XYZ file of N, CA and C in Angstrom:
522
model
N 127.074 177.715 62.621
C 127.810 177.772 63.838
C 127.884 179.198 64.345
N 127.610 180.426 63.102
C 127.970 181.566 63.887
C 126.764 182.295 64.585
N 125.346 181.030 64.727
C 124.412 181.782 65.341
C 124.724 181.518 66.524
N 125.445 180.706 67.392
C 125.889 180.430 68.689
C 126.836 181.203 69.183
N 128.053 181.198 68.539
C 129.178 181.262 68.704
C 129.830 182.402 68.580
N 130.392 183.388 68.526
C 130.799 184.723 68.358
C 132.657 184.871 69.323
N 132.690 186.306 69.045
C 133.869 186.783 69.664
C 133.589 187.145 70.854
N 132.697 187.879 70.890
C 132.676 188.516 72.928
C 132.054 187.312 73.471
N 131.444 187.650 74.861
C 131.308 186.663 75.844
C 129.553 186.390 75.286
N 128.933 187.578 74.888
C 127.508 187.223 74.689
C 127.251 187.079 73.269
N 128.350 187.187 72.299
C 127.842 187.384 70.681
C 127.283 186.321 70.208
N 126.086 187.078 70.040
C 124.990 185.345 68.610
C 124.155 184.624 70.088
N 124.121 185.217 71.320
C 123.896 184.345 72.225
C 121.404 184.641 71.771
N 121.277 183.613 71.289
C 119.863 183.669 71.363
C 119.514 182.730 72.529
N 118.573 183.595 73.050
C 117.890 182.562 75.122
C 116.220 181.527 74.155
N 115.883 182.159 73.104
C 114.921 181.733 72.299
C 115.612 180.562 71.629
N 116.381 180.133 71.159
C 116.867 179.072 70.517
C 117.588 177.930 71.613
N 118.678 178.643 72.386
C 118.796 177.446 73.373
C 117.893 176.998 74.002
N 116.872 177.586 74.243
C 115.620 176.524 75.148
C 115.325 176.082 74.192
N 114.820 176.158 73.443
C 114.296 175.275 72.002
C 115.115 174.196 71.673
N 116.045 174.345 72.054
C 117.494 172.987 71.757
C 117.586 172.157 73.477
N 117.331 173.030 74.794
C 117.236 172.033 75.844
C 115.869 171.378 75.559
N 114.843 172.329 74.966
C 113.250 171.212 75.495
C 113.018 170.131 74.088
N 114.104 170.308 73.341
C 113.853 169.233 72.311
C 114.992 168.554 72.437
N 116.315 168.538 73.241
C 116.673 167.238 73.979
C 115.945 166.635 74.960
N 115.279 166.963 75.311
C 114.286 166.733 76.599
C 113.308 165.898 76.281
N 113.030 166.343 75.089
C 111.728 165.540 74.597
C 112.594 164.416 74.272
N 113.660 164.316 73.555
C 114.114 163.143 73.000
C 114.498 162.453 73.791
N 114.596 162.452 74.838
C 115.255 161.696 76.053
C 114.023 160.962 76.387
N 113.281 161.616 76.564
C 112.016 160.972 77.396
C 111.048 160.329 76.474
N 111.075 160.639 75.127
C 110.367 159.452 74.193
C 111.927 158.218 73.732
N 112.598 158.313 74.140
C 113.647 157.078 74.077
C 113.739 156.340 75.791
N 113.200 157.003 76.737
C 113.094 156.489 77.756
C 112.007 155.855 77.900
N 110.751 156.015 77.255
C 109.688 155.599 77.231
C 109.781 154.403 76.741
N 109.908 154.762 74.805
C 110.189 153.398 74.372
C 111.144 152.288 74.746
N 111.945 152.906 75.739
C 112.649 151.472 75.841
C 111.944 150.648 77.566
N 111.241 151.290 78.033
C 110.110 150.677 79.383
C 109.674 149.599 79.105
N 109.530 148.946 77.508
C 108.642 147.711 77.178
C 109.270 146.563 78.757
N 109.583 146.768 79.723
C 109.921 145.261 80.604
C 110.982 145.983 81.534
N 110.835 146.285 82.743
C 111.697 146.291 83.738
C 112.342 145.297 84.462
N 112.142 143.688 83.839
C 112.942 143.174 83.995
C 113.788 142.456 83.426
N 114.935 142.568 83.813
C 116.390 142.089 82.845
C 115.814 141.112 82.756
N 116.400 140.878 80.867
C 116.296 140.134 79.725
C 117.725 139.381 80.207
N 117.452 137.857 80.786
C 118.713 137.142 80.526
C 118.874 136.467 79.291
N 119.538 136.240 78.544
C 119.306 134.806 77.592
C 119.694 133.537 78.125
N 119.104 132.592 77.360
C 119.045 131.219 77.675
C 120.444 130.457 77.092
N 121.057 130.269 78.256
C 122.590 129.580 77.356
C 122.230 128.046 77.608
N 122.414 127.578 76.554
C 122.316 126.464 76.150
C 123.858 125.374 75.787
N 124.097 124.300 75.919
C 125.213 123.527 75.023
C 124.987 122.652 74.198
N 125.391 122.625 73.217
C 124.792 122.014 72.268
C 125.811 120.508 71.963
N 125.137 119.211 72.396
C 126.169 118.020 72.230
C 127.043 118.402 70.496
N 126.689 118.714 69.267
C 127.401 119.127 68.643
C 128.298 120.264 68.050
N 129.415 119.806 67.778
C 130.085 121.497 67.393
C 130.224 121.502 66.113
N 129.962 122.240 65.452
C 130.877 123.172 64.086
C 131.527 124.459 64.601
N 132.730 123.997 63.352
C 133.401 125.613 63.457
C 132.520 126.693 63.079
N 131.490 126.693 62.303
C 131.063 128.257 62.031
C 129.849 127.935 62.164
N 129.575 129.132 63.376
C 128.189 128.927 63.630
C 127.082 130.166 63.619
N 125.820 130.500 63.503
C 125.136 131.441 63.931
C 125.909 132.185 64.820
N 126.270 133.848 64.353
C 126.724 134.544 65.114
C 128.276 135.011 64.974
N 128.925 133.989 64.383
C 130.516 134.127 63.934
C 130.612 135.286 63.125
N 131.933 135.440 63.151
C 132.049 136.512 61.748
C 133.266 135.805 60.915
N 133.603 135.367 59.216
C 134.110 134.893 58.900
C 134.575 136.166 57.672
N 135.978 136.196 57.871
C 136.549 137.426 56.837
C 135.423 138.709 56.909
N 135.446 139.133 58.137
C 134.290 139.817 58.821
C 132.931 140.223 58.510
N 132.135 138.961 58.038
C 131.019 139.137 57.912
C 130.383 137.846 58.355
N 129.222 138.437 58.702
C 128.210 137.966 60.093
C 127.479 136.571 59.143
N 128.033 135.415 60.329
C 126.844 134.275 59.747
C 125.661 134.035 60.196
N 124.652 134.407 59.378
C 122.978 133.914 60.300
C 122.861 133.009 60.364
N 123.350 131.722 59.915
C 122.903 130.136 60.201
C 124.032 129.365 59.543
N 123.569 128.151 60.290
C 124.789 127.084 60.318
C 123.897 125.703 59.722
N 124.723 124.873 60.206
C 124.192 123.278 59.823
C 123.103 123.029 60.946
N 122.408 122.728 60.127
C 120.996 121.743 61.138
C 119.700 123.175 60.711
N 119.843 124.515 60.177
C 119.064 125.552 60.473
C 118.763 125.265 59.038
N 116.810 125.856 58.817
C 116.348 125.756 57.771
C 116.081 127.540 57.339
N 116.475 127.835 56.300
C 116.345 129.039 55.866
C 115.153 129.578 55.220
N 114.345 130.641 55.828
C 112.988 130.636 54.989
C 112.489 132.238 55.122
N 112.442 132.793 54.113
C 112.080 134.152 53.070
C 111.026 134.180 53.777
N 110.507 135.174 55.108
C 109.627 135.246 55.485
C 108.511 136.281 54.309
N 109.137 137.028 53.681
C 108.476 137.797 53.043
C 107.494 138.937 53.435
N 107.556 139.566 54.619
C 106.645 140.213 55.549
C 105.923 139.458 56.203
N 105.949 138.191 56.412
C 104.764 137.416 57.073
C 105.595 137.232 58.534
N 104.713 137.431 59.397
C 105.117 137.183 60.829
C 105.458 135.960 61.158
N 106.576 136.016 62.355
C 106.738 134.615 62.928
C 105.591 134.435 63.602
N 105.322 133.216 63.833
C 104.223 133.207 65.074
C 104.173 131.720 65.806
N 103.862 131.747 67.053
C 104.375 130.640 67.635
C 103.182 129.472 67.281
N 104.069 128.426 67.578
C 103.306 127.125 66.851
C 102.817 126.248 67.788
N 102.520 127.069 69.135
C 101.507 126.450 70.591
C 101.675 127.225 71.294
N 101.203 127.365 72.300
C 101.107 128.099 73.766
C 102.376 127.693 74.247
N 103.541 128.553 74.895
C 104.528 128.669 75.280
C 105.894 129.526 75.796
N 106.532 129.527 75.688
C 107.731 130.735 76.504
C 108.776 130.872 75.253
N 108.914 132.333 75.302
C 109.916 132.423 74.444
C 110.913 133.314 75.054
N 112.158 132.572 74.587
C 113.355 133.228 75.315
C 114.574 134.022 74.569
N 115.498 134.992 74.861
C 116.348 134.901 74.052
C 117.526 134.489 74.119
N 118.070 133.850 72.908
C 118.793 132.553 72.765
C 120.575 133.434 73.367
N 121.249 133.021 74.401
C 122.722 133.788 74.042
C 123.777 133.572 73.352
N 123.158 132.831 72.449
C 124.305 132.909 70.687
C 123.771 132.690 69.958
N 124.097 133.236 68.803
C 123.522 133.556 67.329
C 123.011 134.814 66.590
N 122.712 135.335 65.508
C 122.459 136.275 64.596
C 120.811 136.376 65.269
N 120.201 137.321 66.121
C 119.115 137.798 66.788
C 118.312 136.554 66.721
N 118.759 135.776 68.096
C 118.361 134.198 67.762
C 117.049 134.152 69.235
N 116.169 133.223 69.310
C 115.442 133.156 70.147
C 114.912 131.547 70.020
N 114.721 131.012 71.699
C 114.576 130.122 71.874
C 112.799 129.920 72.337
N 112.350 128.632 71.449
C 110.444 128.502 71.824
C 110.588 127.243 72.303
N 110.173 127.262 73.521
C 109.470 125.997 73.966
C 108.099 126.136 74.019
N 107.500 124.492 74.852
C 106.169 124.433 74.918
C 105.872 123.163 75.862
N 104.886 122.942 76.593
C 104.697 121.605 77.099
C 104.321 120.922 76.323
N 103.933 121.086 75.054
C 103.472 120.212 74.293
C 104.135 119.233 73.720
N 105.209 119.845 73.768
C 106.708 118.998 73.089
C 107.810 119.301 73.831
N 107.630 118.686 75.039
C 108.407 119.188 76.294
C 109.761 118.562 75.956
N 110.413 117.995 75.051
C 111.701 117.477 75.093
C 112.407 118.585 73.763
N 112.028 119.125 73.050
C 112.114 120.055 72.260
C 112.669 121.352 72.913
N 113.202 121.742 71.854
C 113.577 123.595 71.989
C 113.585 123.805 70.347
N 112.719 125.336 69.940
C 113.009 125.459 68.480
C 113.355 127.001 68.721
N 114.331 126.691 67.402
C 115.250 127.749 67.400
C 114.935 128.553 66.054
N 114.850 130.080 65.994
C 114.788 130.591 65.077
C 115.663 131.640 65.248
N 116.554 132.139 64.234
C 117.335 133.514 64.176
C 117.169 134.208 63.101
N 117.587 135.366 63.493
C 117.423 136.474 62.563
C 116.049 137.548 62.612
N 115.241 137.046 63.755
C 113.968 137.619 64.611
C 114.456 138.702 64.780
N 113.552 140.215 64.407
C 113.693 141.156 65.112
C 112.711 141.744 66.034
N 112.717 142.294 66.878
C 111.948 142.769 67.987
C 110.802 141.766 68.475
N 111.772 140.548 69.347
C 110.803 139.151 69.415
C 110.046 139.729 70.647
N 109.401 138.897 70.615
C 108.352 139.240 71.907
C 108.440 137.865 72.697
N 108.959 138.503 74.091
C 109.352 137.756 74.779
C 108.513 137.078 76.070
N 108.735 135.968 76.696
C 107.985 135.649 77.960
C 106.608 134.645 77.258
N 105.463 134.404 78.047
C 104.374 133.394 77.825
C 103.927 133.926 76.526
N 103.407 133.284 75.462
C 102.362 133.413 74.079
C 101.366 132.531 74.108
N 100.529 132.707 73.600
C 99.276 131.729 73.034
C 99.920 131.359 71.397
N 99.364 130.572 70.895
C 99.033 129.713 69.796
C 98.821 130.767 68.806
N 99.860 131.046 67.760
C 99.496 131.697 67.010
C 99.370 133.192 67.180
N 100.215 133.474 68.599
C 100.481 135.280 68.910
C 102.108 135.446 67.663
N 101.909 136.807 67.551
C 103.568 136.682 66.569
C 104.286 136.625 67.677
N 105.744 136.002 67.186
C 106.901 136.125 67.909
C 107.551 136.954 67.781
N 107.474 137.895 66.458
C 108.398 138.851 66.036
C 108.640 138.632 64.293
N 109.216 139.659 63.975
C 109.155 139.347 62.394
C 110.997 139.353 61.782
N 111.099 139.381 60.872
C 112.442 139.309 59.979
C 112.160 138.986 58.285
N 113.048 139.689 58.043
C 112.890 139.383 56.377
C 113.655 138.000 55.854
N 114.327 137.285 56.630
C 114.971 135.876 56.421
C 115.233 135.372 57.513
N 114.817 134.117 57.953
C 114.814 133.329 59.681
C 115.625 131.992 59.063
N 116.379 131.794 60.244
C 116.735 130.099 60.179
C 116.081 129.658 61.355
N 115.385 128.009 61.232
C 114.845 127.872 61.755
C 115.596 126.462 62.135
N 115.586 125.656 63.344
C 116.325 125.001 63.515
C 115.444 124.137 65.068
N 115.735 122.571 65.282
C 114.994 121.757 66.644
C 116.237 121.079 67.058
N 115.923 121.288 68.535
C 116.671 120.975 69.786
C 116.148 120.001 70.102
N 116.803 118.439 70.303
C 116.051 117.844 71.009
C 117.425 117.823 72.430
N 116.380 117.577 73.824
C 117.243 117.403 74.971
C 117.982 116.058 75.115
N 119.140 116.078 75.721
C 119.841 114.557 75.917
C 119.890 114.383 76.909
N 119.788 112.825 77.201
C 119.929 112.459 78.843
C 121.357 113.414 79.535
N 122.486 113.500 78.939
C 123.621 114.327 79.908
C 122.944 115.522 80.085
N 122.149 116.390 79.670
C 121.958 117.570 79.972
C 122.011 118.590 78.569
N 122.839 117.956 77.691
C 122.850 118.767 76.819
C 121.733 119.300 75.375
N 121.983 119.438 74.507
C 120.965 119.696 73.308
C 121.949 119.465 71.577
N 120.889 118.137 71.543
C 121.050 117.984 70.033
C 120.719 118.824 68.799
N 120.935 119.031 67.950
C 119.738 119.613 66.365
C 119.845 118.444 65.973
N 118.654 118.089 65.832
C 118.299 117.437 65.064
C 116.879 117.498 63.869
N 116.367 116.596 62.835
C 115.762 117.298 61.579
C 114.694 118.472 62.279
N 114.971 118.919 61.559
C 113.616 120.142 61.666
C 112.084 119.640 61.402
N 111.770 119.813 62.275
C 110.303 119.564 61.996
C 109.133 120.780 60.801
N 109.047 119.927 59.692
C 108.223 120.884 58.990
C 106.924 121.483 59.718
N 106.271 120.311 60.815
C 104.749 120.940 60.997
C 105.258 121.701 61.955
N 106.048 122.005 62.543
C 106.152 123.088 63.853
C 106.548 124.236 62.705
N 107.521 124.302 61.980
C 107.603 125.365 61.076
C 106.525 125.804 60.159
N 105.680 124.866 59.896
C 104.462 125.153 59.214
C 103.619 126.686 59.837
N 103.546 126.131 61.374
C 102.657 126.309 61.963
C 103.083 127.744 62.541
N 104.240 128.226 62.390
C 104.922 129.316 62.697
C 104.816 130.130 61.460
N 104.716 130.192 60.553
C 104.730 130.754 59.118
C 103.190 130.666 59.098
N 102.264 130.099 59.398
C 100.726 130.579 58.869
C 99.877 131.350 59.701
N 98.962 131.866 59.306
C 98.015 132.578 60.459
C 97.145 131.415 60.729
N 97.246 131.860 61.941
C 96.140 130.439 62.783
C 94.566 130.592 62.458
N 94.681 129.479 62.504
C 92.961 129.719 61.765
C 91.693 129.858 63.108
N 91.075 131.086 62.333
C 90.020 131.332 63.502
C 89.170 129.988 63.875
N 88.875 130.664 65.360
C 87.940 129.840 66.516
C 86.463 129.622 66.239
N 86.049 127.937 65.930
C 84.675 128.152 64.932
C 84.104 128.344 66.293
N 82.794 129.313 66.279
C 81.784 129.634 67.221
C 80.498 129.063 66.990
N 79.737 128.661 67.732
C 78.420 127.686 67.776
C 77.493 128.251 68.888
């Protein structure tokens, strides 16, 4: 502190070190401004209602610690292996739960699958087998839609989870 700071008005004053301290806030500003450019447009999440309730759900905090999953969610040790989506489709992020994100697809247009605990998902259109994002433990969990409007869980589908946990198998060429 006493290379700054002193008794008179100029003591300890170095002009060589404070620029060195403005152009390396400077820099840090502008590589945190950079990295955060990935999308200029606001990220809404997808609020959803779900025809069932539990008291403790993805996202709660109980005797203040954070729940990643609830009833209906399947828990699975990604182990470094990427999420990856299990068709061509939109991925959204979910607005409740432990870093939760919502996949649809036309393929299974009455569906929504839910995974949490995703970090740095990648959001908007995917192909078949692009990652979604990774995590060291996901719950994975299926929405089906109801005639009122709302969203069931119901069983989890293993082959959509299959198909999210493997690398897609290359395109045979002829």
């Amino acid at each position: 502190m006493g290379r700054f700071f002193g008794t008179g008005a100029t003591a300890g004053y170095r002009p060589h070190a404070l620029g060195q301290l403005i152009l390396g806030l400077g820099l840090g500003l502008l590589l945190a401004t950079l990295g955060g450019c990935r999308s200029l447009t606001p990220v809404v999440p997808r609020q959803i209602v779900l025809k069932q309730a539990w008291e403790i759900e993805s996202g709660d905090r109980v005797a203040g610690q954070l729940i990643t999953g609830s009833l209906g969610d399947v828990s699975v040790q990604l182990q470094g292996t990427r999420l990856r989506a299990p068709f061509a489709g939109q991925i959204e992020l979910a607005a409740r739960g432990f870093h939760c994100i919502y996949f649809s697809t036309a393929e299974v247009p009455a569906y929504l699958f839910r995974y949490c605990g995703v970090r740095r998902p990648r959001l908007g259109q995917v192909e078949a087998g692009e990652a979604m994002g990774r995590g060291s433990q996901i719950q994975f969990a299926t929405l089906r839609s109801q005639p009122d409007g709302t969203w069931a869980i119901v069983e989890p589908s293993d082959r959509v989870l299959e198909r999210s946990l493997n690398q897609p198998l290359p395109a045979l060429r002829f």
